[in-house]
Every structure is written in C-alpha cells, then in structure tokens.
XYZ file of C-alpha atoms in Angstrom:
719
model
C 100.268 113.054 77.700
C 97.747 110.728 76.096
C 95.025 109.064 78.160
C 95.253 105.278 78.487
C 92.087 104.725 76.460
C 93.560 106.764 73.585
C 96.791 104.769 73.788
C 94.880 101.491 73.429
C 93.587 102.542 70.014
C 96.816 104.120 68.770
C 98.304 102.784 65.544
C 101.057 100.174 65.639
C 104.577 101.631 66.008
C 103.239 104.603 67.986
C 105.616 105.862 70.673
C 104.564 106.623 74.240
C 106.207 107.217 77.595
C 104.559 104.632 79.833
C 105.037 103.404 83.366
C 105.986 99.726 83.468
C 102.595 98.820 84.918
C 100.887 100.818 82.154
C 102.965 99.017 79.535
C 101.957 95.611 80.851
C 98.286 96.623 81.064
C 98.375 97.925 77.493
C 99.591 94.615 76.116
C 97.063 92.734 78.260
C 94.495 94.530 76.095
C 96.519 94.215 72.873
C 97.224 90.507 73.502
C 93.505 89.800 73.672
C 93.071 88.919 77.347
C 89.433 88.551 78.354
C 89.585 89.018 82.133
C 91.659 90.531 84.932
C 91.444 90.542 88.698
C 93.783 91.041 91.643
C 94.215 92.810 94.941
C 95.759 96.296 95.274
C 99.379 96.257 96.378
C 102.178 98.705 95.655
C 103.991 98.415 93.262
C 101.474 96.419 91.172
C 98.278 98.418 91.689
C 98.259 100.600 88.583
C 97.784 97.694 86.156
C 94.131 97.489 87.148
C 93.556 100.760 88.987
C 94.863 103.270 86.446
C 94.646 101.205 83.284
C 92.404 98.168 82.915
C 89.676 99.821 84.998
C 89.420 102.414 82.233
C 88.949 99.692 79.599
C 85.999 97.830 81.077
C 84.303 97.813 77.685
C 87.136 95.548 76.445
C 87.946 93.301 79.401
C 86.146 91.846 82.429
C 87.947 93.435 85.369
C 87.380 93.977 89.073
C 89.215 93.751 92.371
C 88.821 90.625 94.497
C 88.795 90.673 98.307
C 92.281 89.134 98.560
C 94.952 87.483 96.430
C 93.950 83.878 97.149
C 90.424 84.635 96.007
C 91.777 86.509 92.968
C 93.901 83.539 91.837
C 90.941 81.186 92.158
C 88.760 83.635 90.217
C 91.494 83.583 87.562
C 91.396 79.779 87.519
C 87.640 79.970 86.980
C 88.091 82.324 84.022
C 90.644 79.899 82.544
C 88.359 76.872 82.972
C 85.679 78.900 81.173
C 88.131 79.220 78.259
C 89.028 82.857 78.888
C 92.555 84.292 79.018
C 92.999 85.909 82.440
C 95.644 87.894 84.318
C 95.847 88.170 88.119
C 97.873 91.006 89.701
C 99.494 91.319 93.125
C 102.614 92.313 95.041
C 104.947 89.701 96.541
C 103.308 89.420 100.004
C 100.114 88.636 98.086
C 101.881 85.694 96.440
C 102.296 84.064 99.818
C 98.738 84.926 100.857
C 97.657 83.104 97.685
C 100.283 80.348 97.948
C 97.782 77.510 98.347
C 95.745 78.616 95.329
C 98.865 79.201 93.203
C 100.589 75.925 94.051
C 97.404 73.928 93.509
C 96.628 75.556 90.161
C 100.179 74.696 89.055
C 99.243 71.022 88.859
C 96.043 71.330 86.870
C 96.739 69.866 83.442
C 93.523 70.499 81.550
C 93.302 72.550 78.378
C 91.999 76.008 79.236
C 92.318 79.695 78.663
C 95.610 81.322 79.639
C 96.264 82.070 83.315
C 99.004 84.640 83.943
C 99.934 85.759 87.452
C 101.610 89.170 87.455
C 103.594 89.629 90.669
C 105.837 92.630 91.336
C 108.950 92.446 93.486
C 110.063 95.074 95.980
C 113.636 94.217 96.804
C 114.456 97.710 98.140
C 111.910 97.484 99.904
C 109.929 100.678 99.384
C 106.475 99.546 100.447
C 106.792 95.964 101.623
C 107.412 94.475 105.061
C 110.014 91.918 103.983
C 112.637 91.102 101.343
C 111.915 87.625 99.975
C 112.889 86.033 96.661
C 109.705 84.285 95.533
C 111.454 82.411 92.691
C 112.259 79.561 95.086
C 108.546 79.122 95.802
C 107.512 79.362 92.156
C 110.185 76.863 91.096
C 108.971 74.424 93.758
C 105.548 74.498 92.088
C 106.972 73.882 88.617
C 105.553 77.137 87.257
C 107.471 78.951 84.501
C 108.826 82.295 85.716
C 109.337 85.158 83.270
C 111.270 88.269 84.314
C 110.877 91.220 81.913
C 114.182 93.009 81.311
C 113.025 96.466 80.278
C 109.879 98.505 79.691
C 109.412 97.337 76.107
C 109.475 93.756 77.332
C 107.044 94.679 80.122
C 104.739 95.642 77.257
C 105.313 92.445 75.265
C 105.635 89.877 78.053
C 101.932 89.242 78.678
C 101.447 87.913 75.133
C 104.433 85.595 75.526
C 103.121 84.433 78.906
C 99.622 83.770 77.537
C 101.036 81.761 74.636
C 103.191 79.645 76.975
C 100.211 79.111 79.268
C 98.024 77.710 76.512
C 100.780 75.836 74.675
C 101.851 73.919 77.779
C 98.605 74.002 79.830
C 100.153 75.814 82.765
C 99.728 79.018 84.713
C 102.656 81.370 84.056
C 104.321 83.776 86.458
C 105.396 87.202 85.226
C 107.740 88.342 87.982
C 108.410 92.015 87.338
C 110.855 94.294 89.104
C 109.314 97.037 91.220
C 111.851 99.389 89.619
C 110.423 98.643 86.160
C 106.829 98.668 87.381
C 107.141 102.154 88.877
C 109.404 103.860 86.356
C 108.481 105.193 82.910
C 110.160 104.665 79.555
C 109.725 104.859 75.806
C 107.420 102.145 74.423
C 106.737 101.304 70.773
C 103.317 99.712 70.289
C 102.459 96.682 68.171
C 99.323 95.573 66.374
C 96.730 94.121 68.761
C 95.244 90.669 68.327
C 91.884 89.146 69.130
C 91.658 85.805 70.904
C 88.509 83.708 70.736
C 87.777 82.022 74.080
C 88.356 78.280 74.054
C 85.324 76.020 73.959
C 84.135 74.599 77.247
C 85.646 71.225 78.087
C 83.416 68.159 78.059
C 85.413 66.747 80.956
C 86.346 68.804 84.028
C 88.155 65.927 85.734
C 91.475 67.484 84.683
C 90.652 70.065 87.348
C 90.215 67.539 90.136
C 93.132 67.054 92.542
C 92.340 64.105 94.755
C 95.627 62.876 96.277
C 96.110 60.062 93.743
C 95.400 62.439 90.857
C 97.726 65.037 92.396
C 100.597 62.502 92.357
C 99.865 61.602 88.738
C 99.749 65.273 87.741
C 102.986 66.008 89.600
C 104.708 63.244 87.650
C 103.314 64.599 84.385
C 104.415 68.157 85.168
C 107.897 67.002 86.218
C 108.523 64.537 83.385
C 106.695 66.212 80.503
C 105.663 69.845 81.015
C 108.842 71.284 82.543
C 111.228 69.553 80.063
C 109.024 70.729 77.164
C 109.097 74.348 78.363
C 112.853 74.101 78.925
C 113.389 72.865 75.369
C 111.118 75.570 73.944
C 112.801 78.430 75.766
C 116.279 77.499 74.475
C 115.400 79.068 71.119
C 113.009 81.780 72.302
C 113.368 85.559 72.430
C 113.485 85.269 76.211
C 117.230 84.664 75.811
C 119.635 87.264 74.408
C 123.369 86.941 73.951
C 125.533 90.037 73.460
C 128.964 89.347 72.037
C 131.881 91.199 73.572
C 135.256 90.379 75.028
C 135.458 86.768 76.182
C 138.039 87.588 78.855
C 135.122 87.679 81.265
C 131.362 87.431 80.981
C 128.112 88.207 82.753
C 124.845 86.316 83.056
C 121.958 88.544 84.077
C 118.249 88.063 84.610
C 115.319 90.430 84.399
C 115.765 94.117 85.099
C 119.399 93.560 86.141
C 120.263 93.719 82.429
C 119.594 97.451 82.107
C 121.304 98.171 85.437
C 124.434 96.340 84.235
C 124.341 98.104 80.857
C 124.117 101.490 82.580
C 127.136 100.637 84.716
C 129.246 99.233 81.850
C 128.553 102.308 79.724
C 129.990 104.440 82.513
C 133.372 102.647 82.388
C 133.266 101.856 78.649
C 133.768 98.091 78.884
C 132.025 95.442 76.804
C 132.084 91.897 78.196
C 130.069 89.067 76.692
C 126.618 88.933 78.245
C 123.840 86.367 78.419
C 120.522 87.913 79.384
C 117.607 85.798 80.583
C 113.948 86.797 80.751
C 113.071 83.302 81.969
C 114.562 82.007 85.211
C 112.500 78.837 85.600
C 112.988 76.471 83.962
C 116.486 77.539 82.960
C 117.779 77.175 79.383
C 120.600 74.940 80.576
C 122.123 74.137 77.171
C 122.363 77.824 76.259
C 123.973 78.644 79.604
C 126.534 75.835 79.228
C 127.405 76.920 75.682
C 127.851 80.533 76.796
C 130.014 79.563 79.772
C 132.342 77.535 77.543
C 133.143 80.666 75.498
C 134.169 82.749 78.515
C 137.867 82.374 79.277
C 137.922 84.265 82.557
C 135.474 84.947 85.347
C 131.770 84.433 84.780
C 129.634 86.769 86.877
C 125.988 86.185 87.768
C 124.090 89.363 88.548
C 120.455 89.137 89.616
C 118.043 90.936 91.903
C 116.803 89.000 94.890
C 118.842 86.192 96.427
C 121.235 83.783 94.654
C 118.578 81.733 92.843
C 120.123 81.937 89.372
C 123.677 81.636 90.676
C 122.813 78.466 92.621
C 121.041 76.867 89.651
C 124.009 77.563 87.355
C 126.484 76.126 89.854
C 124.391 72.952 89.969
C 125.209 72.617 86.244
C 128.885 72.328 87.216
C 129.720 75.850 86.033
C 132.054 77.949 88.167
C 130.562 81.397 88.703
C 131.318 84.543 90.643
C 128.191 85.788 92.370
C 127.476 88.076 95.262
C 130.010 88.298 98.044
C 129.435 85.759 100.802
C 127.747 88.131 103.249
C 126.303 90.490 100.663
C 122.906 91.968 101.517
C 122.352 93.406 98.038
C 118.930 92.425 96.729
C 118.369 95.351 94.377
C 121.428 96.265 92.306
C 122.212 99.844 91.319
C 124.801 100.887 88.699
C 127.015 102.071 91.541
C 126.752 98.661 93.241
C 127.698 96.946 89.965
C 130.748 99.146 89.432
C 131.988 98.706 92.980
C 131.446 94.939 92.782
C 133.174 94.468 89.409
C 136.118 96.668 90.427
C 136.986 94.079 93.098
C 137.224 91.259 90.548
C 138.279 92.624 87.133
C 140.313 95.540 85.835
C 137.877 98.376 85.101
C 138.463 102.100 85.330
C 136.495 102.703 88.497
C 137.465 103.600 92.031
C 134.694 103.949 94.589
C 134.663 107.396 96.153
C 133.914 107.957 99.795
C 130.823 110.115 100.068
C 131.151 113.137 102.285
C 127.800 114.669 103.169
C 128.180 118.214 104.453
C 124.524 118.667 105.332
C 122.430 115.740 106.465
C 118.871 115.682 105.112
C 116.076 116.563 107.493
C 114.205 113.476 108.629
C 110.612 113.649 107.451
C 108.820 110.471 108.487
C 105.820 109.511 106.370
C 102.580 110.746 107.829
C 98.859 110.342 107.482
C 97.218 113.029 105.359
C 96.030 116.391 106.703
C 92.519 115.833 108.025
C 92.839 112.023 107.976
C 90.022 110.273 109.809
C 92.596 108.104 111.609
C 94.106 110.986 113.578
C 91.622 111.050 116.489
C 92.251 107.399 117.243
C 96.018 107.874 116.943
C 95.952 110.703 119.479
C 93.670 108.760 121.828
C 95.853 105.642 121.811
C 99.020 107.694 122.243
C 97.454 109.462 125.225
C 96.323 106.202 126.853
C 99.786 104.718 126.348
C 101.339 107.688 128.141
C 98.844 107.137 130.976
C 99.946 103.455 131.110
C 96.409 102.291 130.299
C 97.667 100.610 127.109
C 100.838 98.523 127.076
C 100.910 97.586 123.388
C 99.068 98.291 120.167
C 99.332 95.531 117.551
C 99.042 96.966 114.043
C 98.319 95.902 110.506
C 99.118 96.760 106.890
C 97.768 99.959 105.324
C 97.454 103.620 106.237
C 96.953 102.529 109.847
C 100.639 101.499 109.858
C 101.493 105.201 109.877
C 100.055 105.497 113.389
C 103.502 104.240 114.398
C 104.718 107.810 114.024
C 102.186 108.953 116.642
C 103.460 106.281 119.056
C 100.034 104.687 118.662
C 101.304 101.454 117.090
C 104.006 99.071 118.246
C 104.068 96.111 115.870
C 103.157 95.307 112.282
C 103.269 91.891 110.652
C 101.260 90.751 107.640
C 97.790 91.487 106.290
C 95.099 90.660 108.838
C 97.512 89.534 111.573
C 97.018 92.340 114.094
C 94.285 90.771 116.203
C 95.669 87.252 115.823
C 98.896 88.494 117.411
C 96.897 90.233 120.147
C 95.026 86.985 120.799
C 98.241 84.988 121.140
C 99.625 87.588 123.531
C 96.454 87.557 125.658
C 96.228 83.757 125.691
C 99.747 83.690 127.142
C 99.183 86.669 129.456
C 95.441 86.765 130.228
C 95.974 89.332 132.968
C 96.933 91.864 130.243
C 93.781 91.535 128.114
C 92.814 95.053 129.204
C 96.242 96.491 128.357
C 96.606 95.586 124.687
C 94.643 96.435 121.540
C 94.792 95.690 117.825
C 94.278 98.201 115.006
C 93.354 97.372 111.409
C 91.889 99.201 108.412
C 88.560 98.310 106.824
C 89.967 96.943 103.559
C 92.503 94.819 105.460
C 89.722 93.526 107.712
C 87.825 92.492 104.574
C 91.011 90.977 103.099
C 91.887 88.610 105.953
C 91.114 90.328 109.249
C 87.617 88.884 109.588
C 89.222 85.487 110.169
C 90.929 86.899 113.267
C 87.676 88.465 114.458
C 85.992 85.069 114.169
C 88.905 83.402 115.949
C 88.644 85.767 118.925
C 84.985 84.810 119.351
C 85.635 81.113 118.665
C 88.417 80.917 121.254
C 86.781 83.292 123.756
C 89.731 85.691 123.767
C 88.732 88.952 125.492
C 90.115 92.312 124.449
C 89.728 95.195 122.043
C 89.977 95.246 118.266
C 89.743 98.578 116.432
C 88.738 98.805 112.775
C 89.501 102.150 111.146
C 86.846 102.290 108.447
C 87.491 104.928 105.776
C 85.442 102.995 103.188
C 88.311 102.544 100.733
C 91.658 100.835 100.144
C 93.489 104.061 100.869
C 97.204 103.252 101.121
C 97.399 102.039 97.521
C 95.497 104.989 96.105
C 91.790 104.668 96.817
C 90.600 101.419 95.274
C 87.122 100.153 96.198
C 86.949 97.530 98.945
C 83.963 95.472 100.119
C 83.515 98.219 102.736
C 83.021 100.767 99.923
C 79.566 101.525 98.578
C 80.491 100.401 95.061
C 82.820 97.947 93.352
C 85.223 98.807 90.514
C 82.406 98.679 87.985
C 80.435 101.245 89.966
C 77.865 98.651 90.975
C 76.328 98.859 94.465
C 76.539 95.682 96.563
C 75.001 94.354 99.755
C 78.087 93.639 101.863
C 78.147 95.519 105.182
C 81.314 95.518 107.266
C 79.354 96.366 110.418
C 76.900 93.493 109.877
C 79.738 91.094 109.043
C 81.570 91.953 112.270
C 78.358 91.793 114.316
C 77.572 88.403 112.792
C 80.809 87.001 114.221
C 79.227 87.406 117.667
C 81.402 89.880 119.553
C 80.410 93.232 121.042
C 80.437 95.860 118.270
C 80.454 99.652 118.675
C 80.417 102.177 115.809
C 81.960 105.624 116.435
C 82.374 108.804 114.384
C 86.072 109.126 113.512
C 86.099 112.851 114.341
C 84.475 112.514 117.781
C 87.635 112.556 119.890
C 85.890 112.430 123.240
C 83.693 109.456 122.367
C 86.597 107.531 120.832
C 88.606 107.776 124.039
C 85.571 107.076 126.248
C 84.519 103.993 124.267
C 88.084 102.714 124.102
C 88.511 102.970 127.864
C 85.156 101.270 128.430
C 86.064 98.428 126.066
C 89.358 97.913 127.896
C 87.504 97.744 131.222
C 84.978 95.249 129.828
C 87.794 93.003 128.621
C 88.688 92.366 132.274
C 85.336 90.606 132.496
C 86.013 88.459 129.428
C 84.353 90.639 126.769
C 85.735 90.893 123.227
C 84.856 94.275 121.693
C 85.280 95.549 118.161
C 85.239 99.328 117.754
C 84.469 100.407 114.187
C 85.618 104.002 113.763
C 83.932 105.426 110.674
C 85.282 108.378 108.713
C 85.558 108.650 104.941
C 89.077 108.901 103.476
C 89.913 112.571 103.002
C 90.704 111.923 99.329
C 87.178 110.652 98.697
C 85.578 113.943 99.781
C 84.591 116.520 97.187
C 87.128 119.356 97.024
C 84.462 121.852 98.124
C 84.324 120.050 101.456
C 88.073 120.481 101.969
C 88.164 124.290 101.926
C 89.459 125.723 105.192
C 86.702 127.340 107.241
C 88.614 127.972 110.464
C 91.173 130.506 111.686
C 93.162 131.408 114.773
C 91.947 133.929 117.319
C 95.353 135.147 118.431
C 93.861 137.106 121.325
C 92.968 133.773 122.929
C 95.984 131.735 121.769
C 98.409 130.710 124.560
C 100.990 129.150 122.195
C 100.681 125.756 123.900
C 101.513 123.639 120.805
C 98.501 121.332 121.243
C 97.330 122.211 117.738
C 100.686 121.258 116.201
C 99.499 117.814 115.101
C 98.968 118.234 111.376
C 100.768 119.486 108.230
C 97.850 121.905 107.922
C 99.342 123.914 110.803
C 102.914 125.191 111.212
C 104.578 127.075 114.041
C 106.840 130.012 113.260
C 110.007 130.879 115.181
C 107.907 132.464 117.960
C 105.767 129.291 118.240
C 102.823 131.164 116.769
C 100.594 128.741 114.829
C 99.510 129.413 111.248
C 97.337 127.445 108.855
C 99.007 126.201 105.671
C 97.353 125.548 102.327
C 97.328 121.840 103.255
C 94.498 122.295 105.773
C 91.448 120.277 104.702
C 89.116 121.428 107.488
C 89.131 117.727 108.517
C 86.801 117.059 105.625
C 83.238 116.740 106.802
C 84.095 116.215 110.494
C 84.684 118.544 113.420
C 88.309 119.752 113.007
C 90.618 117.962 115.422
C 92.571 121.112 116.207
C 89.389 122.823 117.463
C 88.664 119.869 119.746
C 92.205 119.902 121.144
C 92.450 123.635 121.810
C 91.648 124.275 125.515
C 91.418 128.041 124.997
C 88.863 128.207 122.146
C 91.529 129.957 120.073
C 90.517 128.230 116.822
C 87.216 129.516 115.513
C 85.027 129.255 112.451
C 85.377 132.125 109.987
C 82.484 134.374 109.212
C 81.382 134.580 105.578
C 83.413 137.740 104.926
C 86.607 136.096 106.114
C 85.926 133.078 103.901
C 85.708 135.401 100.913
C 89.229 136.667 101.653
C 90.765 133.251 101.013
C 92.560 133.417 97.676
C 91.033 131.136 95.049
C 93.233 128.271 93.902
C 93.174 128.292 90.129
C 95.375 126.408 87.712
C 97.304 128.681 85.348
C 96.179 128.799 81.747
C 98.495 126.885 79.443
C 99.115 128.250 75.994
C 99.091 125.975 72.969
C 102.521 124.418 72.498
C 103.738 124.253 68.918
C 106.191 121.606 67.791
C 109.579 122.902 66.720
C 112.261 121.181 64.678
C 115.406 120.320 66.631
C 118.695 119.422 64.979
C 119.843 116.179 66.625
C 123.463 117.174 66.040
C 123.241 119.946 68.637
C 121.938 117.592 71.329
C 124.259 115.818 73.785
C 124.542 112.041 73.468
C 122.584 111.727 76.685
C 121.045 114.009 79.284
C 120.250 113.300 82.926
C 118.163 115.333 85.373
C 117.607 114.637 89.072
C 114.656 116.284 90.799
C 114.716 116.451 94.592
C 112.234 117.933 96.996
C 109.653 117.449 99.677
C 106.430 117.419 97.694
C 105.704 114.057 96.113
C 103.467 114.393 93.098
C 105.034 117.699 92.041
C 108.442 116.052 91.679
C 107.103 113.064 89.799
C 105.000 115.269 87.540
C 108.081 117.373 86.719
C 109.873 114.236 85.511
C 106.822 113.207 83.504
C 106.747 116.587 81.742
C 110.453 116.301 80.867
C 109.795 112.831 79.423
C 106.937 114.089 77.259
C 109.069 116.993 76.024
C 111.899 114.603 75.109
C 109.408 112.458 73.196
C 108.987 115.382 70.807
C 112.716 115.631 70.092
C 115.222 113.368 68.295
C 115.671 111.560 71.623
C 112.474 109.677 70.699
C 114.672 107.692 68.274
C 117.027 106.611 71.079
C 115.641 106.123 74.576
C 113.785 108.065 77.261
C 113.366 106.878 80.833
C 112.037 108.312 84.104
C 112.414 106.838 87.565
C 111.316 107.702 91.069
C 112.079 106.759 94.648
C 109.622 107.665 97.364
C 110.901 109.006 100.661
C 108.887 106.399 102.555
C 111.546 103.865 101.625
C 113.976 105.757 103.865
C 111.498 106.459 106.704
C 111.198 109.969 105.380
C 113.453 112.204 103.353
C 112.944 113.588 99.872
C 110.949 112.229 97.019
C 113.317 111.673 94.115
C 112.480 111.768 90.432
C 115.045 111.105 87.714
C 114.823 111.740 83.996
C 117.266 110.597 81.330
C 117.271 110.482 77.560
C 119.653 109.450 74.791
C 122.166 106.640 75.235
C 120.679 105.477 78.532
C 119.293 102.233 79.938
C 118.344 102.364 83.598
C 115.966 104.556 85.629
C 118.626 104.406 88.347
C 121.527 106.668 87.281
C 125.186 105.724 87.413
C 127.484 107.846 89.610
C 128.188 111.327 88.207
C 125.841 110.788 85.260
C 123.392 113.546 86.225
C 123.820 116.813 84.328
C 121.177 118.945 86.049
C 119.909 118.982 89.635
C 116.473 120.505 90.249
C 115.493 121.264 93.841
C 111.828 121.869 94.621
C 110.595 123.611 97.758
C 107.517 122.588 99.711
C 104.784 124.364 97.812
C 102.355 121.889 96.353
C 98.640 122.191 96.952
C-alpha cells in the first residue's frame, strides 16, 4: 500500500486502490489547486486529514474553526487569484449557508472556488437526512455529482475549470458511499496552474442590495444558461444504449448501484447518467426520453430533486413510490423496485434471521477522559438532582449510552437549548445542564456561552476539553496546542470562556470526586442566578504516547466482592461467575487516576509492583516476509469475486478488506475493477462493522443479493 505522498508523484496511468476521499484529494493536487481548507466532518474528513495535510509543501492547507469561516477563507483565496477547495459534510453546508449563498452571486474574475460536500443519506454519522441540492439550486450554483471513484479523482479539475470559465463557485456533491469506499483508480498527468493576477477593481465582490439584485439578474439570465448549454456536450453526461422498451435516468453514485443490480438480473435498458444535476442538460434529457417507448425511471439518492425537475419539462417519469423513505439506494432496493414495474427475473425473498445480532451500542474509548463526567451526571440524574442534560455533536454524544445525555441537535446548540428551556421554566435552572466538547465549543458553542451571559440565563454549561477534534479522528482544533501545520498559536479556550464573563471552573477529567462536587455546587449557585461553565480537561486517549497506555493495575481477588461497580469499560469484562478481568483494551486511563480504582469501594484494584509489570506479555507485530509477485493465468479466475467480512473489531475488518484489495491489484483483476466498501456499526446503534471486497465484473461497493462468494467472520481480538 503506497503512501499518499508517493502516489502524488506516481507516473500517469499508474493504478492504485484509493478511498473516494483520497481520490479527490489526489486530483486536487494533480489539478493544480493552490489552497484547501474546511472543517472536519465524517464522511469528508480524510480529504484534508489523511491526504492534503501530508502535501503541505504543494498546497496551502489548514482547518478553519467552522464551515462558514472556511468558505469565506476560500473566497479570500479565490479573490487573491488562487484555486481553492473547501471541504465539509452536509450539516456544515447549512452552517455555512450564508457564506455559500452570498459567494454564489459574486461575479468577478478570480481563482477557482470548489466546495466539496459529502452526503450521508443512510445516515451513518449525521443527525438528519436532507437533500442539499434544493438549497444549492436556489443559489444558482452548479452541482456536480461524481458517479464512481475514477470520477471522484477527475471531478475537481472539471469543477475548477467550470468555476473559472463561468466565474462561479462550484459544488462537488459526493456520495458518502463513494467517499468512504475504495476502488481502482488510474492516474493522469498533473498540471500546474499559475494564480490569476490580482484584480484592479474589487467592486465585483461588493454586494450592496442594489448590486445584489443586478448580480442575481446576471446569474439568472447569463451564467446559468451558459453553464446549461456547456454541459449538454460535456463528459458529465453519459448515455448507454440498450433496449428502448424502458429506460433509466440516474445521477451521481446511483449509476454504479443500478449497474450492479442490472448485472444481477442480466437486463440492459437504455440509461442516461448525469454527473451534473444543476443546471440540468434539458435538451439531452428530452432527446433521451423521446427514444424510450415504455416507462422512464428516475433513480437518485436523496429526495426527488431530479425527478421533479424532469417532470417540469413535461416528461412522464416513474420515480420513487409515493411514501418511499429510500434516500440511499442499494442494489437490492433497485431490484425490488423495478420488479414492481417491469418484467425482470427477480422475486424478493423474505429474510428469516435465525439468530439476531447482539446489540453493541457505540461507546466512548477505554480510558476516555469523558467517562468521569458521564458517571457523575448519570448518578445525579438517578438522585433526581438533574432533570435533563442537553447535548451536542461529537464524542460527547456517546454519553447518551450512559444515560448522561438526553438531547442532541446541531453543532453548538446544547447550551442555547438549555437557555430556552430555562427562560421558559426559570424554576428549573438548577435541574438542567448542557454538555459540549472543546472543538464544538470553538466551532459555534462560544456564541451560546456569550448569549447566556448577555441574557442573564443562570445554569450550568460543561465543556469536555480533550484538546482535539476527536470524533472525526483527532484533527487539531483551536483548543489544541498546534494547528495543522504544527505551528503553536495563542488561542486559549479557558481565557475565551472567561472573557465572556460567566463563572468558570477548570477540573481534572479523572478527578471523579471533584467533578461531582463542582457540578453540584454549580447547580446550587444557579438558583441564585449564576451561570457557570465547567471546563473538564483531559487529553484524548488517542493523543497519549503508547507507553502511557500500558496497564499498570490488577485485581486483588482477596478483596473483591464482585459488586460490578468496575464494569464500566471495555477494558474490564466479567466472566460467568461475575469475576472481573482486565482485557487487552485497558489503557490505564492514560495519564489520569484509573476510574475503576476510584469506583471500587473495597480497594480491590491495585497498582502492580515492578515484577508483575514484567509479566505482561509484550505486544509485538509479527515479522512479515518479503512477498514476491507471481504470475496468475486470468483464465483460471472467476469473472468476479465477492467477500464479506463481519465482526466486532472495526479497524481489523476494514484492514482485512484493504489487504484483499491490494492483493487483487497484483492480479489480472487490475485490468477489470476492484472495489472495497464498509459500513460502520454506529449506523445501526451498534452491531458489527462490515467490510466488503469485490473484484472483476463489479460496480458497486454495496453488493447485490447473493453476490457474495466468501463470508469471513472475525472475533473480538484487536489490540
């Protein structure tokens, strides 16, 4: 598996297995972009985090504090003549809606501005299911939807060219399925782009109301029609000839899902595939519809955006069923849907599940610095001292599974919701709290902190400060010591909160007693009109050196009373006799006092002596022998091969699929197609992590029914 920096310099026509986000990031470099910014958000994070961050010698890149700021930073790059990309997930689009919609009506000549937004129509890691195409269309911005991984690689160049040709920001709206699955990519020759000269007149970037009306007219009457005319003959439109008895119009990633389904039943209708959904190539759509004698289906992820636009052209279409809730098609969905309308050889089978999967809700990590607070809030709720805990987005959301969190809305909303509740029910100011993470506080939570002081709303706000943007994989936040470039900065979360004017208390995240004491005191003070912010500091467990995560504690079974109070962490399991044992997941609570020691009333968890520490088996990676390439006769290989990997451990499953993909790359399957997908258990409130691998005559990372040849089941064993 080549490192991203090596891939950047690979020769044209090199073949790699890349995640969709990696593919897009690679062509951002190859297309000559000068700058990138964004805010971390699954499933878009890897573009900057795992890729562009490694190429800082080739592109100006850093995280911004939120998406609205990131878009405006992108606008600044463009005004400076630089080509820029801004990354985010769909909730970030709406956080940045003002900046996006305003930038849409700038008409000055500038560098390219491309906004890369990733959908999550499952949803796997998003709090809502919204089709943002309606918003983008209302702003007049062109919307490109890459159809496969190769197009994910090539789309940023196309978007940059459109941006500069028509003086407009461009939206690349990518499917979360594409962004987080891997497939075979063939590279192209990179290009260098010279930044545009600075403009002598910046008035094209002024939007006084009268100018805004003039620009709106220009965008509506000139820019959008010009883009529409251009796209009619572009590579963003593909027509596949087949039977004209019925036809399909698809957009974006739906193309490969439909192809996977049609292959399963061996049918070949005519198909029009669109990688641009605003503005629509209306003439091409009309011409295609005229050729289809029977039903014309519209299949798209999200809502009925494309279907509605086509019907406005006077074309009769068959879209989703009236009450359909499908927003993310699978091959099985396609087959079941088509079987209701046309004659295909498919009958849906009723699934009979003999053994239901064990529910495994997502959890905070072993040793997480959030656990003490979770236990304290849960305890105070049981004692009726807390009625409700209003939560926020991030790792703190997982406190729900400790019964320490009741609600979650959008980024930064936790204390605003608490304030509204208290303003309506002032007598309950001492019965409700809000909880937010440090990076979310820096994103938009500080506004709520200021509002509580401004409106004199008493109560308690808790900031869980682990000095990182943890939920998306450990990206630096303003609360971190360094930014993405490794540069120190002067921002202090504590000083920022104190400057707002409320009472501020800082507590060690592993001091259980003080957390509960300070929380109770803050609740009491709120009865007298005091607004308190408790900042609970404890570094994310994944930011601690591995030497600090070695277990240093053990059970003294002579003292153990088998009370279960230590059963709060994956680092401890109880056997059939309720005897506790440490697992290899124990992190010793990082650099803090282990929570299990603090909870044990019998002093039955003790620190090991040095001799006992020496008995712990060392964890060493096995030595891997040099692998030699062997010649494989393609005639002995099956046309396609599918493997499903199921299990509890996350990264182990995904890594298994990655290895299979790299092996296939060294076989004749490299001349056909290779694809790997994954679905995280969090999307189902627990359950297994799923990884799929397919090669040969395949299209989609989501397999069709009965298309898997091998099932691999992995036990819980990862370290």
